[in-house]
Short mmCIF file of C-alpha atoms in Angstrom, two decimals:
data_model
loop_
_atom_site.label_atom_id
_atom_site.label_comp_id
_atom_site.label_asym_id
_atom_site.label_seq_id
_atom_site.Cartn_x
_atom_site.Cartn_y
_atom_site.Cartn_z
CA UNK X 1 119.39 80.84 134.04
CA UNK X 2 119.77 77.81 131.82
CA UNK X 3 119.59 78.03 128.31
CA UNK X 4 118.10 74.26 128.27
CA UNK X 5 114.91 75.53 130.46
CA UNK X 6 111.96 75.66 127.26
CA UNK X 7 110.27 78.52 126.48
CA UNK X 8 107.24 76.85 127.70
CA UNK X 9 108.63 75.86 131.30
CA UNK X 10 109.69 79.42 131.50
CA UNK X 11 106.01 80.44 130.67
CA UNK X 12 104.97 78.19 133.39
CA UNK X 13 106.91 79.95 136.02
CA UNK X 14 106.10 82.99 134.91
CA UNK X 15 102.53 82.19 135.75
CA UNK X 16 103.86 81.34 139.37
CA UNK X 17 104.99 85.12 139.41
CA UNK X 18 108.90 83.91 138.78
CA UNK X 19 110.33 87.37 137.53
CA UNK X 20 113.41 85.75 136.50
CA UNK X 21 111.48 83.70 134.08
CA UNK X 22 109.85 86.51 132.69
CA UNK X 23 112.86 88.53 132.38
CA UNK X 24 114.68 85.35 130.35
CA UNK X 25 111.73 85.17 128.33
CA UNK X 26 111.84 89.13 127.37
CA UNK X 27 115.65 88.67 126.85
CA UNK X 28 114.46 85.74 124.46
CA UNK X 29 111.84 87.23 122.48
CA UNK X 30 112.24 91.03 122.73
CA UNK X 31 114.05 91.12 119.21
CA UNK X 32 111.65 88.88 117.38
CA UNK X 33 108.60 90.77 119.09
CA UNK X 34 109.93 94.13 118.11
CA UNK X 35 111.05 92.74 114.60
CA UNK X 36 107.55 91.42 113.71
CA UNK X 37 105.93 94.43 115.07
CA UNK X 38 107.92 96.99 113.16
CA UNK X 39 107.16 94.33 110.10
CA UNK X 40 103.64 94.99 110.62
CA UNK X 41 103.31 98.79 111.81
CA UNK X 42 106.61 100.21 110.26
CA UNK X 43 107.13 102.96 112.80
CA UNK X 44 109.82 102.12 115.25
CA UNK X 45 108.33 103.94 118.42
CA UNK X 46 104.67 101.73 117.79
CA UNK X 47 106.97 99.02 117.26
CA UNK X 48 108.58 99.09 120.50
CA UNK X 49 105.13 99.94 122.53
CA UNK X 50 103.49 97.45 121.10
CA UNK X 51 106.58 94.79 121.79
CA UNK X 52 106.56 96.45 125.32
CA UNK X 53 102.87 95.80 125.60
CA UNK X 54 102.82 92.31 124.58
CA UNK X 55 105.20 91.38 127.34
CA UNK X 56 102.91 93.20 130.05
CA UNK X 57 100.01 90.83 128.58
CA UNK X 58 102.29 87.60 128.28
CA UNK X 59 103.05 88.86 132.26
CA UNK X 60 99.06 88.83 132.81
CA UNK X 61 98.17 85.74 130.59
CA UNK X 62 100.98 83.41 131.38
CA UNK X 63 98.38 81.28 133.69
CA UNK X 64 96.37 80.97 130.37
CA UNK X 65 98.95 79.28 128.48
CA UNK X 66 97.72 75.97 127.54
CA UNK X 67 100.91 74.65 125.94
CA UNK X 68 98.72 73.14 123.10
CA UNK X 69 100.66 75.39 121.20
CA UNK X 70 104.48 76.34 121.19
CA UNK X 71 105.19 79.07 123.15
CA UNK X 72 106.57 81.04 120.26
CA UNK X 73 103.06 80.68 118.37
CA UNK X 74 101.10 81.80 121.42
CA UNK X 75 103.04 84.59 121.89
CA UNK X 76 103.51 85.84 118.24
CA UNK X 77 99.55 85.39 118.33
CA UNK X 78 99.72 88.12 120.94
CA UNK X 79 102.00 90.70 119.21
CA UNK X 80 100.40 90.32 116.12
CA UNK X 81 96.90 90.99 117.51
CA UNK X 82 98.18 94.19 119.55
CA UNK X 83 99.51 95.36 116.08
CA UNK X 84 96.36 94.81 114.11
CA UNK X 85 94.28 96.24 117.01
CA UNK X 86 96.87 98.98 117.15
CA UNK X 87 96.31 99.80 113.26
CA UNK X 88 92.67 99.39 113.56
CA UNK X 89 92.44 102.07 116.60
CA UNK X 90 92.65 104.50 113.74
CA UNK X 91 95.72 106.77 113.64
CA UNK X 92 95.02 108.47 110.89
CA UNK X 93 95.26 111.66 112.19
CA UNK X 94 98.49 110.95 114.02
CA UNK X 95 100.03 109.84 110.26
CA UNK X 96 98.80 112.93 109.21
CA UNK X 97 100.81 114.86 111.86
CA UNK X 98 103.96 112.53 111.59
CA UNK X 99 104.14 112.46 108.05
CA UNK X 100 103.82 116.46 107.83
CA UNK X 101 106.62 116.89 110.48
CA UNK X 102 108.77 114.14 109.25
CA UNK X 103 108.87 115.00 105.40
CA UNK X 104 109.37 118.62 106.33
CA UNK X 105 112.28 117.60 108.49
CA UNK X 106 113.50 114.93 105.91
CA UNK X 107 113.59 112.36 108.93
CA UNK X 108 111.64 109.57 108.11
CA UNK X 109 114.47 107.05 108.95
CA UNK X 110 112.35 105.08 111.36
CA UNK X 111 110.54 104.14 108.53
CA UNK X 112 113.01 102.80 106.52
CA UNK X 113 115.08 99.54 107.01
CA UNK X 114 118.57 99.23 108.94
CA UNK X 115 121.61 99.60 106.08
CA UNK X 116 121.94 95.99 104.90
CA UNK X 117 124.88 94.42 106.58
CA UNK X 118 126.55 92.82 103.54
CA UNK X 119 129.16 95.17 102.61
CA UNK X 120 129.26 93.63 98.99
CA UNK X 121 125.79 94.81 98.39
CA UNK X 122 125.56 97.72 96.11
CA UNK X 123 124.02 100.21 95.27
CA UNK X 124 121.17 98.36 92.92
CA UNK X 125 120.57 96.16 95.86
CA UNK X 126 119.75 98.72 98.20
CA UNK X 127 117.59 100.42 95.41
CA UNK X 128 115.76 96.97 95.14
CA UNK X 129 115.51 96.49 98.94
CA UNK X 130 113.91 100.26 99.11
CA UNK X 131 111.54 99.11 96.14
CA UNK X 132 110.46 95.63 97.89
CA UNK X 133 109.99 97.46 101.25
CA UNK X 134 107.93 100.08 99.95
CA UNK X 135 105.82 97.48 98.30
CA UNK X 136 105.55 95.72 101.68
CA UNK X 137 104.12 98.58 103.17
CA UNK X 138 101.53 98.76 100.63
CA UNK X 139 100.06 95.57 101.57
CA UNK X 140 97.14 95.09 104.42
CA UNK X 141 97.92 94.47 107.69
CA UNK X 142 97.03 90.61 107.60
CA UNK X 143 98.46 90.23 104.42
CA UNK X 144 101.97 91.95 105.50
CA UNK X 145 101.83 89.57 108.92
CA UNK X 146 101.38 86.34 106.95
CA UNK X 147 104.42 87.09 104.73
CA UNK X 148 106.78 88.43 107.38
CA UNK X 149 105.75 85.60 109.78
CA UNK X 150 106.57 83.04 106.75
CA UNK X 151 109.51 84.69 105.18
CA UNK X 152 111.18 86.35 108.27
CA UNK X 153 110.50 84.29 111.25
CA UNK X 154 110.22 81.22 109.07
CA UNK X 155 106.39 79.83 110.86
CA UNK X 156 104.63 77.07 108.56
CA UNK X 157 101.16 77.62 107.39
CA UNK X 158 99.51 76.16 109.87
CA UNK X 159 101.49 78.44 112.74
CA UNK X 160 100.70 81.25 110.94
CA UNK X 161 97.06 79.97 110.58
CA UNK X 162 97.32 79.51 114.73
CA UNK X 163 98.84 83.02 115.11
CA UNK X 164 96.26 84.95 112.84
CA UNK X 165 93.53 82.59 114.06
CA UNK X 166 92.36 81.74 110.63
CA UNK X 167 92.51 78.62 108.50
CA UNK X 168 95.40 77.32 106.89
CA UNK X 169 93.52 78.15 103.40
CA UNK X 170 93.25 81.52 104.56
CA UNK X 171 96.80 82.03 105.00
CA UNK X 172 97.23 80.68 101.75
CA UNK X 173 95.15 83.16 100.03
CA UNK X 174 96.82 85.74 101.93
CA UNK X 175 100.18 84.94 101.07
CA UNK X 176 99.28 84.45 97.41
CA UNK X 177 97.54 88.15 97.35
CA UNK X 178 100.54 89.66 99.18
CA UNK X 179 102.93 88.03 96.52
CA UNK X 180 100.70 89.40 93.68
CA UNK X 181 100.56 92.30 95.25
CA UNK X 182 104.30 92.55 95.42
CA UNK X 183 104.99 91.38 91.92
CA UNK X 184 102.59 93.91 90.28
CA UNK X 185 103.78 96.88 92.53
CA UNK X 186 107.42 96.07 91.75
CA UNK X 187 106.70 95.70 87.79
CA UNK X 188 105.15 99.10 87.93
CA UNK X 189 108.00 100.63 89.69
CA UNK X 190 110.60 98.50 87.84
CA UNK I 1 94.81 71.69 85.12
CA UNK I 2 95.49 73.19 81.66
CA UNK I 3 98.27 75.70 80.95
CA UNK I 4 96.07 78.80 79.62
CA UNK I 5 92.96 78.04 81.58
CA UNK I 6 92.18 79.61 84.71
CA UNK I 7 93.59 76.71 87.25
CA UNK I 8 97.17 78.06 87.27
CA UNK I 9 99.03 76.71 90.34
CA UNK I 10 99.92 80.66 91.67
CA UNK I 11 98.04 79.98 94.94
CA UNK I 12 100.54 77.19 95.73
CA UNK I 13 103.62 79.45 94.97
CA UNK I 14 104.50 80.12 98.57
CA UNK I 15 103.94 76.68 100.12
CA UNK I 16 105.42 74.88 97.32
CA UNK I 17 108.79 77.07 97.54
CA UNK I 18 108.42 76.34 101.23
CA UNK I 19 108.41 72.68 100.80
CA UNK I 20 104.87 72.67 102.76
CA UNK I 21 102.81 70.72 99.90
CA UNK I 22 102.01 67.06 100.19
CA UNK I 23 103.87 64.95 97.74
CA UNK I 24 100.34 64.82 95.37
CA UNK I 25 99.79 68.41 95.54
CA UNK I 26 103.44 68.96 94.72
CA UNK I 27 103.25 66.66 91.62
CA UNK I 28 100.50 68.48 90.50
CA UNK I 29 102.11 71.92 90.69
CA UNK I 30 105.30 70.64 88.95
CA UNK I 31 103.10 68.94 86.02
CA UNK I 32 101.52 72.31 85.72
CA UNK I 33 104.62 74.17 85.58
CA UNK I 34 106.42 71.62 82.82
CA UNK I 35 103.84 73.40 80.38
CA UNK I 36 102.93 76.42 81.61
CA UNK I 37 105.74 79.46 80.71
CA UNK I 38 103.56 82.42 82.83
CA UNK I 39 103.38 80.16 85.76
CA UNK I 40 107.08 79.47 85.55
CA UNK I 41 107.82 83.11 85.22
CA UNK I 42 105.49 83.80 87.94
CA UNK I 43 107.48 81.14 90.21
CA UNK I 44 110.59 82.75 89.39
CA UNK I 45 109.50 86.09 90.20
CA UNK I 46 107.68 84.91 94.05
CA UNK I 47 111.28 83.07 94.37
CA UNK I 48 113.06 86.27 94.15
CA UNK I 49 110.48 88.71 96.05
CA UNK I 50 110.62 86.21 98.90
CA UNK I 51 114.18 86.29 98.72
CA UNK I 52 114.27 90.13 98.91
CA UNK I 53 112.04 90.13 101.55
CA UNK I 54 114.09 87.46 103.65
CA UNK I 55 117.52 89.10 102.99
CA UNK I 56 116.02 92.72 103.76
CA UNK I 57 117.25 93.79 107.28
CA UNK I 58 113.95 94.16 108.97
CA UNK I 59 114.05 96.94 111.61
CA UNK I 60 116.19 99.77 112.88
CA UNK I 61 117.86 98.65 115.46
CA UNK I 62 116.48 98.34 118.99
CA UNK I 63 117.95 99.79 122.15
CA UNK I 64 117.83 97.32 124.73
CA UNK I 65 118.19 99.47 127.37
CA UNK I 66 115.48 101.65 126.29
CA UNK I 67 113.03 98.75 125.70
CA UNK I 68 113.81 97.12 129.10
CA UNK I 69 113.17 100.34 131.03
CA UNK I 70 110.05 101.76 128.95
CA UNK I 71 108.92 97.66 129.61
CA UNK I 72 109.60 97.95 133.50
CA UNK I 73 107.42 101.62 133.34
CA UNK I 74 104.64 99.92 131.68
CA UNK I 75 104.31 97.34 133.94
CA UNK I 76 104.50 99.36 137.13
CA UNK I 77 101.42 101.08 135.32
CA UNK I 78 99.71 97.86 134.94
CA UNK I 79 100.08 96.86 138.41
CA UNK I 80 97.31 96.59 140.60
CA UNK I 81 96.53 99.68 142.81
CA UNK I 82 97.46 97.53 146.19
CA UNK I 83 100.31 96.45 144.84
CA UNK I 84 101.84 100.30 143.51
CA UNK I 85 103.88 102.28 146.36
CA UNK I 86 101.97 104.38 148.71
CA UNK I 87 102.14 108.20 147.32
CA UNK I 88 104.78 110.15 149.59
CA UNK I 89 102.14 112.65 150.78
CA UNK I 90 99.87 109.95 152.06
CA UNK I 91 102.75 108.02 153.59
CA UNK I 92 104.06 111.23 155.37
CA UNK I 93 100.40 111.90 156.71
CA UNK I 94 100.44 108.15 158.22
CA UNK I 95 103.29 108.77 159.59
CA UNK I 96 102.63 112.07 161.36
CA UNK I 97 99.25 110.51 162.69
CA UNK I 98 101.27 107.67 164.30
CA UNK I 99 103.88 110.21 165.99
CA UNK I 100 101.11 112.37 167.17
CA UNK I 101 99.42 109.05 168.65
CA UNK I 102 102.75 108.25 170.08
CA UNK I 103 103.15 111.29 171.77
CA UNK I 104 99.78 111.50 173.56
CA UNK I 105 100.43 110.98 177.34
CA UNK I 106 99.16 107.52 178.46
CA UNK I 107 95.56 107.61 179.40
CA UNK I 108 94.51 107.18 183.07
CA UNK I 109 92.46 104.11 183.67
CA UNK I 110 89.13 106.55 184.15
CA UNK I 111 90.04 108.33 180.92
CA UNK I 112 90.21 104.85 178.68
CA UNK I 113 86.68 105.23 177.32
CA UNK I 114 87.75 108.63 176.41
CA UNK I 115 91.14 108.03 175.09
CA UNK I 116 89.46 105.44 172.91
CA UNK I 117 86.87 107.80 171.54
CA UNK I 118 89.67 110.42 170.38
CA UNK I 119 91.43 107.65 168.64
CA UNK I 120 88.52 107.12 166.88
CA UNK I 121 87.81 110.60 166.25
CA UNK I 122 91.59 110.99 164.96
CA UNK I 123 91.52 107.96 162.77
CA UNK I 124 88.51 109.46 161.11
CA UNK I 125 90.51 112.58 160.31
CA UNK I 126 93.28 110.96 158.63
CA UNK I 127 92.54 112.05 155.84
CA UNK I 128 92.98 115.60 156.93
CA UNK I 129 96.27 114.63 158.35
CA UNK I 130 97.33 113.66 154.75
CA UNK I 131 97.70 117.20 153.79
CA UNK I 132 100.88 118.34 154.49
CA UNK I 133 100.26 122.11 154.89
CA UNK I 134 97.80 121.15 157.94
CA UNK I 135 100.72 118.55 159.52
CA UNK I 136 103.28 120.96 158.78
CA UNK I 137 101.52 123.59 161.07
CA UNK I 138 100.68 121.28 164.04
CA UNK I 139 103.71 122.78 165.61
CA UNK I 140 102.11 126.31 165.71
CA UNK I 141 99.05 124.92 167.32
CA UNK I 142 101.55 123.64 170.25
CA UNK I 143 103.13 127.05 170.38
CA UNK I 144 99.42 128.30 170.91
CA UNK I 145 99.23 126.03 173.87
CA UNK I 146 102.36 127.33 175.43
CA UNK I 147 101.38 130.89 175.21
CA UNK I 148 98.05 130.18 176.92
CA UNK I 149 99.70 128.39 179.64
CA UNK I 150 102.11 131.35 179.92
CA UNK I 151 99.42 133.75 180.14
CA UNK I 152 97.64 131.55 182.81
CA UNK I 153 100.74 132.03 184.91
CA UNK I 154 101.14 135.85 184.02
CA UNK I 155 97.45 135.83 185.19
CA UNK I 156 97.82 133.84 188.44
CA UNK I 157 101.32 136.05 189.24
CA UNK I 158 99.91 139.28 188.92
#
């Protein structure tokens, strides 16, 4: 399938039952969906599950995509909503079990970012990243989602507002509080 | 806006760094920064933090093959019931019922009505035929018919 076909056109084809178009959208967005989900959930397995669910929802809801926003914004909204729902469902019991087992086994690799690809990054850089991500983990789900969509996915404030279904001013507040919390956390651990 | 008052410009740091502020707001921020060392320090910290978050490789690597297999399994589970594959047992039962019907002798004209009734009754019992152990033992019933016929022959012969 040609790369020239827009995401929006592919989504319309999916609404008509075009499996090949669906496959192409999965190829284009699987990495991003997983990355966003992992950023919010910080569990690789949960992130995979949510990203897969997001594509199932996409397939079922493609007919409701009106094309008023970009496809990416619409799809990110599905992903983020599923992440927030996932966290709301309250997995406190699971967190206890997983944490207990993982800490006993010393196997919390899934919660850690992948190693930095830049070989010039030294140990201090790695330590800094570990601290940053520990601080990010302390943010609320919405703050984290706003921050990651802004910084890593480079969405504009208005796009983030569309994804989170809130006002742009609210996004600014989320971002401000996220940054303030990170600064406080970094200062405390520094 | 004052340097030491409550109206610092921290709320605008992220959109300012991302170049999203309209001209007048950006001018306001820069005017404030020029006279507010705490906000300048805060802006520098914010820039460094955002850079760190941006550069941090986010997620552990995604196994694409496993992801696609999981997605396909999820899609199968979400399909409406009528689109799912017929369970093997039910299919076997249906095939057995059809075979039995095909093996029935052609009804004579006089028995057309009776045959139709039999088919209706058999159709109502298809659920029973879906139970494999029942289907599996149908040949025993045929054997019993043969034994019964042999007994009849033996009786007339003696």
